[in-house]
PDB file of N, CA, C and O in Angstrom:
ATOM      1  N   VAL A   1       0.857  -1.174   0.000  1.00  0.00           N
ATOM      2  CA  VAL A   1       0.000   0.000   0.000  1.00  0.00           C
ATOM      3  C   VAL A   1       0.895   1.225   0.000  1.00  0.00           C
ATOM      4  O   VAL A   1       1.867   1.295   0.744  1.00  0.00           O
ATOM      5  N   GLU A   2       0.528   2.189  -0.832  1.00  0.00           N
ATOM      6  CA  GLU A   2       1.269   3.443  -0.877  1.00  0.00           C
ATOM      7  C   GLU A   2       0.267   4.588  -0.845  1.00  0.00           C
ATOM      8  O   GLU A   2      -0.732   4.560  -1.554  1.00  0.00           O
ATOM      9  N   VAL A   3       0.534   5.582   0.006  1.00  0.00           N
ATOM     10  CA  VAL A   3      -0.300   6.784   0.078  1.00  0.00           C
ATOM     11  C   VAL A   3       0.615   7.983  -0.118  1.00  0.00           C
ATOM     12  O   VAL A   3       1.557   8.189   0.652  1.00  0.00           O
ATOM     13  N   LEU A   4       0.353   8.749  -1.171  1.00  0.00           N
ATOM     14  CA  LEU A   4       1.157   9.924  -1.499  1.00  0.00           C
ATOM     15  C   LEU A   4       0.268  11.161  -1.543  1.00  0.00           C
ATOM     16  O   LEU A   4      -0.882  11.087  -1.972  1.00  0.00           O
ATOM     17  N   VAL A   5       0.822  12.302  -1.124  1.00  0.00           N
ATOM     18  CA  VAL A   5       0.134  13.595  -1.236  1.00  0.00           C
ATOM     19  C   VAL A   5       0.794  14.361  -2.372  1.00  0.00           C
ATOM     20  O   VAL A   5       2.025  14.468  -2.432  1.00  0.00           O
ATOM     21  N   PHE A   6      -0.034  14.892  -3.283  1.00  0.00           N
ATOM     22  CA  PHE A   6       0.423  15.634  -4.442  1.00  0.00           C
ATOM     23  C   PHE A   6      -0.088  17.063  -4.387  1.00  0.00           C
ATOM     24  O   PHE A   6      -1.175  17.319  -3.874  1.00  0.00           O
ATOM     25  N   GLY A   7       0.666  17.984  -4.975  1.00  0.00           N
ATOM     26  CA  GLY A   7       0.221  19.354  -5.146  1.00  0.00           C
ATOM     27  C   GLY A   7      -0.654  19.454  -6.373  1.00  0.00           C
ATOM     28  O   GLY A   7      -0.762  18.511  -7.158  1.00  0.00           O
ATOM     29  N   PRO A   8      -1.287  20.601  -6.587  1.00  0.00           N
ATOM     30  CA  PRO A   8      -2.148  20.783  -7.753  1.00  0.00           C
ATOM     31  C   PRO A   8      -1.394  20.684  -9.076  1.00  0.00           C
ATOM     32  O   PRO A   8      -1.985  20.425 -10.110  1.00  0.00           O
ATOM     33  N   ASP A   9      -0.073  20.854  -9.031  1.00  0.00           N
ATOM     34  CA  ASP A   9       0.746  20.734 -10.239  1.00  0.00           C
ATOM     35  C   ASP A   9       1.139  19.287 -10.538  1.00  0.00           C
ATOM     36  O   ASP A   9       1.838  19.016 -11.510  1.00  0.00           O
ATOM     37  N   GLY A  10       0.706  18.343  -9.684  1.00  0.00           N
ATOM     38  CA  GLY A  10       0.997  16.928  -9.898  1.00  0.00           C
ATOM     39  C   GLY A  10       2.299  16.458  -9.286  1.00  0.00           C
ATOM     40  O   GLY A  10       2.659  15.295  -9.402  1.00  0.00           O
ATOM     41  N   ARG A  11       2.998  17.347  -8.601  1.00  0.00           N
ATOM     42  CA  ARG A  11       4.279  17.000  -7.981  1.00  0.00           C
ATOM     43  C   ARG A  11       4.037  16.301  -6.644  1.00  0.00           C
ATOM     44  O   ARG A  11       3.269  16.787  -5.815  1.00  0.00           O
ATOM     45  N   ALA A  12       4.680  15.148  -6.430  1.00  0.00           N
ATOM     46  CA  ALA A  12       4.560  14.431  -5.155  1.00  0.00           C
ATOM     47  C   ALA A  12       5.238  15.249  -4.060  1.00  0.00           C
ATOM     48  O   ALA A  12       6.379  15.680  -4.204  1.00  0.00           O
ATOM     49  N   LEU A  13       4.516  15.489  -2.962  1.00  0.00           N
ATOM     50  CA  LEU A  13       5.021  16.315  -1.875  1.00  0.00           C
ATOM     51  C   LEU A  13       5.318  15.523  -0.608  1.00  0.00           C
ATOM     52  O   LEU A  13       6.214  15.885   0.149  1.00  0.00           O
ATOM     53  N   ARG A  14       4.547  14.466  -0.358  1.00  0.00           N
ATOM     54  CA  ARG A  14       4.718  13.735   0.892  1.00  0.00           C
ATOM     55  C   ARG A  14       4.303  12.289   0.711  1.00  0.00           C
ATOM     56  O   ARG A  14       3.272  11.984   0.127  1.00  0.00           O
ATOM     57  N   SER A  15       5.121  11.384   1.215  1.00  0.00           N
ATOM     58  CA  SER A  15       4.775   9.971   1.273  1.00  0.00           C
ATOM     59  C   SER A  15       4.256   9.690   2.671  1.00  0.00           C
ATOM     60  O   SER A  15       4.987   9.829   3.648  1.00  0.00           O
ATOM     61  N   LEU A  16       2.973   9.336   2.778  1.00  0.00           N
ATOM     62  CA  LEU A  16       2.375   9.078   4.087  1.00  0.00           C
ATOM     63  C   LEU A  16       2.506   7.619   4.503  1.00  0.00           C
ATOM     64  O   LEU A  16       2.563   7.318   5.688  1.00  0.00           O
ATOM     65  N   LEU A  17       2.544   6.726   3.537  1.00  0.00           N
ATOM     66  CA  LEU A  17       2.569   5.306   3.858  1.00  0.00           C
ATOM     67  C   LEU A  17       3.127   4.533   2.680  1.00  0.00           C
ATOM     68  O   LEU A  17       2.764   4.793   1.533  1.00  0.00           O
ATOM     69  N   SER A  18       4.002   3.612   2.972  1.00  0.00           N
ATOM     70  CA  SER A  18       4.517   2.692   1.968  1.00  0.00           C
ATOM     71  C   SER A  18       4.869   1.410   2.706  1.00  0.00           C
ATOM     72  O   SER A  18       5.927   1.312   3.322  1.00  0.00           O
ATOM     73  N   ALA A  19       3.932   0.458   2.691  1.00  0.00           N
ATOM     74  CA  ALA A  19       4.115  -0.751   3.489  1.00  0.00           C
ATOM     75  C   ALA A  19       3.247  -1.877   2.950  1.00  0.00           C
ATOM     76  O   ALA A  19       2.267  -1.642   2.248  1.00  0.00           O
ATOM     77  N   VAL A  20       3.597  -3.084   3.313  1.00  0.00           N
ATOM     78  CA  VAL A  20       2.762  -4.247   3.040  1.00  0.00           C
ATOM     79  C   VAL A  20       1.858  -4.408   4.263  1.00  0.00           C
ATOM     80  O   VAL A  20       2.351  -4.569   5.381  1.00  0.00           O
ATOM     81  N   LEU A  21       0.547  -4.320   4.045  1.00  0.00           N
ATOM     82  CA  LEU A  21      -0.413  -4.384   5.137  1.00  0.00           C
ATOM     83  C   LEU A  21      -1.465  -5.450   4.864  1.00  0.00           C
ATOM     84  O   LEU A  21      -1.847  -5.650   3.706  1.00  0.00           O
ATOM     85  N   PRO A  22      -1.959  -6.100   5.904  1.00  0.00           N
ATOM     86  CA  PRO A  22      -3.065  -7.041   5.702  1.00  0.00           C
ATOM     87  C   PRO A  22      -4.339  -6.269   5.351  1.00  0.00           C
ATOM     88  O   PRO A  22      -4.456  -5.066   5.630  1.00  0.00           O
ATOM     89  N   ALA A  23      -5.290  -6.956   4.764  1.00  0.00           N
ATOM     90  CA  ALA A  23      -6.559  -6.322   4.421  1.00  0.00           C
ATOM     91  C   ALA A  23      -7.184  -5.729   5.672  1.00  0.00           C
ATOM     92  O   ALA A  23      -7.075  -6.288   6.760  1.00  0.00           O
ATOM     93  N   GLY A  24      -7.822  -4.584   5.511  1.00  0.00           N
ATOM     94  CA  GLY A  24      -8.448  -3.931   6.654  1.00  0.00           C
ATOM     95  C   GLY A  24      -8.684  -2.470   6.363  1.00  0.00           C
ATOM     96  O   GLY A  24      -8.465  -1.991   5.260  1.00  0.00           O
ATOM     97  N   THR A  25      -9.104  -1.748   7.381  1.00  0.00           N
ATOM     98  CA  THR A  25      -9.363  -0.319   7.267  1.00  0.00           C
ATOM     99  C   THR A  25      -8.271   0.441   8.004  1.00  0.00           C
ATOM    100  O   THR A  25      -7.963   0.111   9.150  1.00  0.00           O
ATOM    101  N   TYR A  26      -7.713   1.430   7.350  1.00  0.00           N
ATOM    102  CA  TYR A  26      -6.636   2.229   7.922  1.00  0.00           C
ATOM    103  C   TYR A  26      -6.967   3.700   7.750  1.00  0.00           C
ATOM    104  O   TYR A  26      -7.691   4.076   6.837  1.00  0.00           O
ATOM    105  N   SER A  27      -6.429   4.537   8.620  1.00  0.00           N
ATOM    106  CA  SER A  27      -6.698   5.975   8.568  1.00  0.00           C
ATOM    107  C   SER A  27      -5.400   6.768   8.708  1.00  0.00           C
ATOM    108  O   SER A  27      -5.124   7.347   9.769  1.00  0.00           O
ATOM    109  N   PRO A  28      -4.589   6.823   7.649  1.00  0.00           N
ATOM    110  CA  PRO A  28      -3.372   7.636   7.750  1.00  0.00           C
ATOM    111  C   PRO A  28      -3.760   9.112   7.828  1.00  0.00           C
ATOM    112  O   PRO A  28      -4.776   9.529   7.278  1.00  0.00           O
ATOM    113  N   SER A  29      -2.976   9.889   8.544  1.00  0.00           N
ATOM    114  CA  SER A  29      -3.262  11.321   8.647  1.00  0.00           C
ATOM    115  C   SER A  29      -2.088  12.114   8.084  1.00  0.00           C
ATOM    116  O   SER A  29      -0.965  11.615   8.000  1.00  0.00           O
ATOM    117  N   TRP A  30      -2.383  13.349   7.708  1.00  0.00           N
ATOM    118  CA  TRP A  30      -1.376  14.230   7.129  1.00  0.00           C
ATOM    119  C   TRP A  30      -1.319  15.498   7.945  1.00  0.00           C
ATOM    120  O   TRP A  30      -2.346  16.121   8.228  1.00  0.00           O
ATOM    121  N   ASP A  31      -0.142  15.928   8.329  1.00  0.00           N
ATOM    122  CA  ASP A  31       0.056  17.099   9.185  1.00  0.00           C
ATOM    123  C   ASP A  31       0.313  18.390   8.410  1.00  0.00           C
ATOM    124  O   ASP A  31       0.653  19.416   8.995  1.00  0.00           O
ATOM    125  N   GLY A  32       0.166  18.372   7.095  1.00  0.00           N
ATOM    126  CA  GLY A  32       0.359  19.583   6.295  1.00  0.00           C
ATOM    127  C   GLY A  32       1.816  19.885   5.976  1.00  0.00           C
ATOM    128  O   GLY A  32       2.132  20.982   5.531  1.00  0.00           O
ATOM    129  N   LEU A  33       2.693  18.910   6.198  1.00  0.00           N
ATOM    130  CA  LEU A  33       4.117  19.093   5.914  1.00  0.00           C
ATOM    131  C   LEU A  33       4.498  18.323   4.661  1.00  0.00           C
ATOM    132  O   LEU A  33       3.861  17.334   4.299  1.00  0.00           O
ATOM    133  N   ASP A  34       5.583  18.772   3.998  1.00  0.00           N
ATOM    134  CA  ASP A  34       6.117  17.992   2.880  1.00  0.00           C
ATOM    135  C   ASP A  34       7.158  17.013   3.414  1.00  0.00           C
ATOM    136  O   ASP A  34       7.385  16.933   4.628  1.00  0.00           O
ATOM    137  N   ASP A  35       7.794  16.253   2.522  1.00  0.00           N
ATOM    138  CA  ASP A  35       8.770  15.239   2.949  1.00  0.00           C
ATOM    139  C   ASP A  35       9.977  15.834   3.663  1.00  0.00           C
ATOM    140  O   ASP A  35      10.626  15.161   4.456  1.00  0.00           O
ATOM    141  N   SER A  36      10.289  17.116   3.416  1.00  0.00           N
ATOM    142  CA  SER A  36      11.441  17.738   4.074  1.00  0.00           C
ATOM    143  C   SER A  36      11.066  18.366   5.419  1.00  0.00           C
ATOM    144  O   SER A  36      11.920  18.928   6.094  1.00  0.00           O
ATOM    145  N   GLY A  37       9.772  18.294   5.793  1.00  0.00           N
ATOM    146  CA  GLY A  37       9.327  18.844   7.067  1.00  0.00           C
ATOM    147  C   GLY A  37       8.888  20.288   7.010  1.00  0.00           C
ATOM    148  O   GLY A  37       8.598  20.886   8.040  1.00  0.00           O
ATOM    149  N   SER A  38       8.805  20.856   5.820  1.00  0.00           N
ATOM    150  CA  SER A  38       8.376  22.244   5.664  1.00  0.00           C
ATOM    151  C   SER A  38       6.856  22.340   5.613  1.00  0.00           C
ATOM    152  O   SER A  38       6.192  21.494   5.013  1.00  0.00           O
ATOM    153  N   ASP A  39       6.316  23.411   6.244  1.00  0.00           N
ATOM    154  CA  ASP A  39       4.875  23.666   6.175  1.00  0.00           C
ATOM    155  C   ASP A  39       4.473  23.976   4.739  1.00  0.00           C
ATOM    156  O   ASP A  39       5.152  24.744   4.059  1.00  0.00           O
ATOM    157  N   LEU A  40       3.367  23.396   4.306  1.00  0.00           N
ATOM    158  CA  LEU A  40       2.809  23.724   2.993  1.00  0.00           C
ATOM    159  C   LEU A  40       1.714  24.767   3.183  1.00  0.00           C
ATOM    160  O   LEU A  40       1.056  24.795   4.225  1.00  0.00           O
ATOM    161  N   PRO A  41       1.523  25.643   2.203  1.00  0.00           N
ATOM    162  CA  PRO A  41       0.498  26.685   2.342  1.00  0.00           C
ATOM    163  C   PRO A  41      -0.910  26.110   2.203  1.00  0.00           C
ATOM    164  O   PRO A  41      -1.103  25.006   1.683  1.00  0.00           O
ATOM    165  N   SER A  42      -1.883  26.884   2.651  1.00  0.00           N
ATOM    166  CA  SER A  42      -3.288  26.518   2.457  1.00  0.00           C
ATOM    167  C   SER A  42      -3.533  26.301   0.973  1.00  0.00           C
ATOM    168  O   SER A  42      -2.957  26.982   0.131  1.00  0.00           O
ATOM    169  N   GLY A  43      -4.402  25.357   0.663  1.00  0.00           N
ATOM    170  CA  GLY A  43      -4.724  25.117  -0.733  1.00  0.00           C
ATOM    171  C   GLY A  43      -5.310  23.741  -0.956  1.00  0.00           C
ATOM    172  O   GLY A  43      -5.619  23.010  -0.016  1.00  0.00           O
ATOM    173  N   ILE A  44      -5.443  23.396  -2.215  1.00  0.00           N
ATOM    174  CA  ILE A  44      -5.983  22.111  -2.634  1.00  0.00           C
ATOM    175  C   ILE A  44      -4.820  21.162  -2.899  1.00  0.00           C
ATOM    176  O   ILE A  44      -3.869  21.507  -3.601  1.00  0.00           O
ATOM    177  N   TYR A  45      -4.930  19.955  -2.364  1.00  0.00           N
ATOM    178  CA  TYR A  45      -3.934  18.902  -2.562  1.00  0.00           C
ATOM    179  C   TYR A  45      -4.682  17.624  -2.911  1.00  0.00           C
ATOM    180  O   TYR A  45      -5.913  17.572  -2.842  1.00  0.00           O
ATOM    181  N   PHE A  46      -3.948  16.595  -3.271  1.00  0.00           N
ATOM    182  CA  PHE A  46      -4.560  15.327  -3.637  1.00  0.00           C
ATOM    183  C   PHE A  46      -3.811  14.193  -2.954  1.00  0.00           C
ATOM    184  O   PHE A  46      -2.583  14.232  -2.859  1.00  0.00           O
ATOM    185  N   ALA A  47      -4.558  13.193  -2.488  1.00  0.00           N
ATOM    186  CA  ALA A  47      -3.963  11.992  -1.908  1.00  0.00           C
ATOM    187  C   ALA A  47      -4.256  10.834  -2.851  1.00  0.00           C
ATOM    188  O   ALA A  47      -5.408  10.627  -3.255  1.00  0.00           O
ATOM    189  N   LYS A  48      -3.217  10.101  -3.218  1.00  0.00           N
ATOM    190  CA  LYS A  48      -3.392   8.941  -4.086  1.00  0.00           C
ATOM    191  C   LYS A  48      -3.043   7.691  -3.290  1.00  0.00           C
ATOM    192  O   LYS A  48      -1.950   7.579  -2.742  1.00  0.00           O
ATOM    193  N   VAL A  49      -3.995   6.766  -3.208  1.00  0.00           N
ATOM    194  CA  VAL A  49      -3.816   5.496  -2.525  1.00  0.00           C
ATOM    195  C   VAL A  49      -3.657   4.422  -3.591  1.00  0.00           C
ATOM    196  O   VAL A  49      -4.522   4.260  -4.448  1.00  0.00           O
ATOM    197  N   THR A  50      -2.550   3.707  -3.544  1.00  0.00           N
ATOM    198  CA  THR A  50      -2.281   2.648  -4.510  1.00  0.00           C
ATOM    199  C   THR A  50      -2.171   1.317  -3.777  1.00  0.00           C
ATOM    200  O   THR A  50      -1.421   1.206  -2.808  1.00  0.00           O
ATOM    201  N   THR A  51      -2.927   0.335  -4.234  1.00  0.00           N
ATOM    202  CA  THR A  51      -2.888  -1.020  -3.679  1.00  0.00           C
ATOM    203  C   THR A  51      -2.792  -1.995  -4.848  1.00  0.00           C
ATOM    204  O   THR A  51      -2.970  -1.597  -6.006  1.00  0.00           O
ATOM    205  N   PRO A  52      -2.537  -3.272  -4.568  1.00  0.00           N
ATOM    206  CA  PRO A  52      -2.531  -4.242  -5.669  1.00  0.00           C
ATOM    207  C   PRO A  52      -3.878  -4.305  -6.407  1.00  0.00           C
ATOM    208  O   PRO A  52      -3.927  -4.667  -7.572  1.00  0.00           O
ATOM    209  N   ALA A  53      -4.962  -3.918  -5.744  1.00  0.00           N
ATOM    210  CA  ALA A  53      -6.288  -3.957  -6.362  1.00  0.00           C
ATOM    211  C   ALA A  53      -6.575  -2.741  -7.233  1.00  0.00           C
ATOM    212  O   ALA A  53      -7.563  -2.709  -7.956  1.00  0.00           O
ATOM    213  N   GLY A  54      -5.747  -1.706  -7.154  1.00  0.00           N
ATOM    214  CA  GLY A  54      -5.977  -0.504  -7.955  1.00  0.00           C
ATOM    215  C   GLY A  54      -5.540   0.743  -7.221  1.00  0.00           C
ATOM    216  O   GLY A  54      -4.834   0.675  -6.220  1.00  0.00           O
ATOM    217  N   GLU A  55      -5.998   1.887  -7.724  1.00  0.00           N
ATOM    218  CA  GLU A  55      -5.650   3.154  -7.085  1.00  0.00           C
ATOM    219  C   GLU A  55      -6.846   4.079  -7.058  1.00  0.00           C
ATOM    220  O   GLU A  55      -7.769   3.959  -7.864  1.00  0.00           O
ATOM    221  N   GLN A  56      -6.813   5.002  -6.080  1.00  0.00           N
ATOM    222  CA  GLN A  56      -7.884   5.975  -5.927  1.00  0.00           C
ATOM    223  C   GLN A  56      -7.261   7.298  -5.508  1.00  0.00           C
ATOM    224  O   GLN A  56      -6.343   7.334  -4.687  1.00  0.00           O
ATOM    225  N   THR A  57      -7.768   8.387  -6.069  1.00  0.00           N
ATOM    226  CA  THR A  57      -7.283   9.724  -5.736  1.00  0.00           C
ATOM    227  C   THR A  57      -8.412  10.509  -5.078  1.00  0.00           C
ATOM    228  O   THR A  57      -9.551  10.465  -5.532  1.00  0.00           O
ATOM    229  N   THR A  58      -8.057  11.221  -3.997  1.00  0.00           N
ATOM    230  CA  THR A  58      -9.022  12.013  -3.239  1.00  0.00           C
ATOM    231  C   THR A  58      -8.503  13.439  -3.099  1.00  0.00           C
ATOM    232  O   THR A  58      -7.309  13.647  -2.906  1.00  0.00           O
ATOM    233  N   LYS A  59      -9.407  14.407  -3.185  1.00  0.00           N
ATOM    234  CA  LYS A  59      -9.042  15.806  -3.021  1.00  0.00           C
ATOM    235  C   LYS A  59      -8.945  16.135  -1.528  1.00  0.00           C
ATOM    236  O   LYS A  59      -9.780  15.717  -0.736  1.00  0.00           O
ATOM    237  N   LEU A  60      -7.908  16.900  -1.162  1.00  0.00           N
ATOM    238  CA  LEU A  60      -7.716  17.363   0.209  1.00  0.00           C
ATOM    239  C   LEU A  60      -7.730  18.884   0.205  1.00  0.00           C
ATOM    240  O   LEU A  60      -7.223  19.500  -0.724  1.00  0.00           O
ATOM    241  N   VAL A  61      -8.273  19.481   1.253  1.00  0.00           N
ATOM    242  CA  VAL A  61      -8.234  20.935   1.416  1.00  0.00           C
ATOM    243  C   VAL A  61      -7.467  21.218   2.699  1.00  0.00           C
ATOM    244  O   VAL A  61      -7.878  20.794   3.776  1.00  0.00           O
ATOM    245  N   LEU A  62      -6.342  21.926   2.570  1.00  0.00           N
ATOM    246  CA  LEU A  62      -5.522  22.298   3.721  1.00  0.00           C
ATOM    247  C   LEU A  62      -5.800  23.763   4.036  1.00  0.00           C
ATOM    248  O   LEU A  62      -5.633  24.622   3.172  1.00  0.00           O
ATOM    249  N   THR A  63      -6.261  24.028   5.249  1.00  0.00           N
ATOM    250  CA  THR A  63      -6.510  25.416   5.658  1.00  0.00           C
ATOM    251  C   THR A  63      -5.607  25.741   6.844  1.00  0.00           C
ATOM    252  O   THR A  63      -5.497  24.968   7.777  1.00  0.00           O
ATOM    253  N   ARG A  64      -4.970  26.869   6.756  1.00  0.00           N
ATOM    254  CA  ARG A  64      -4.100  27.355   7.835  1.00  0.00           C
ATOM    255  C   ARG A  64      -4.640  28.688   8.313  1.00  0.00           C
ATOM    256  O   ARG A  64      -5.198  29.460   7.542  1.00  0.00           O
ATOM    257  N   GLN A  65      -4.446  28.969   9.582  1.00  0.00           N
ATOM    258  CA  GLN A  65      -4.923  30.238  10.137  1.00  0.00           C
ATOM    259  C   GLN A  65      -3.769  31.160  10.406  1.00  0.00           C
ATOM    260  O   GLN A  65      -2.691  30.823  10.613  1.00  0.00           O
TER     261      GLN A  65
END
């Protein structure tokens, strides 16, 4: 299973999960940081989940105050 966060330009910004996991329900969370630990600005991002059964992309909205 691989979970990646992408910017609106399609660039991969953060790898949230890359592991072999048994079937089940999981809830990875994202803290709004990129792979280098830098804060990302408010905006629209995308999370792509890839498994042997296929892949799914979901829109994320990051809001900062």
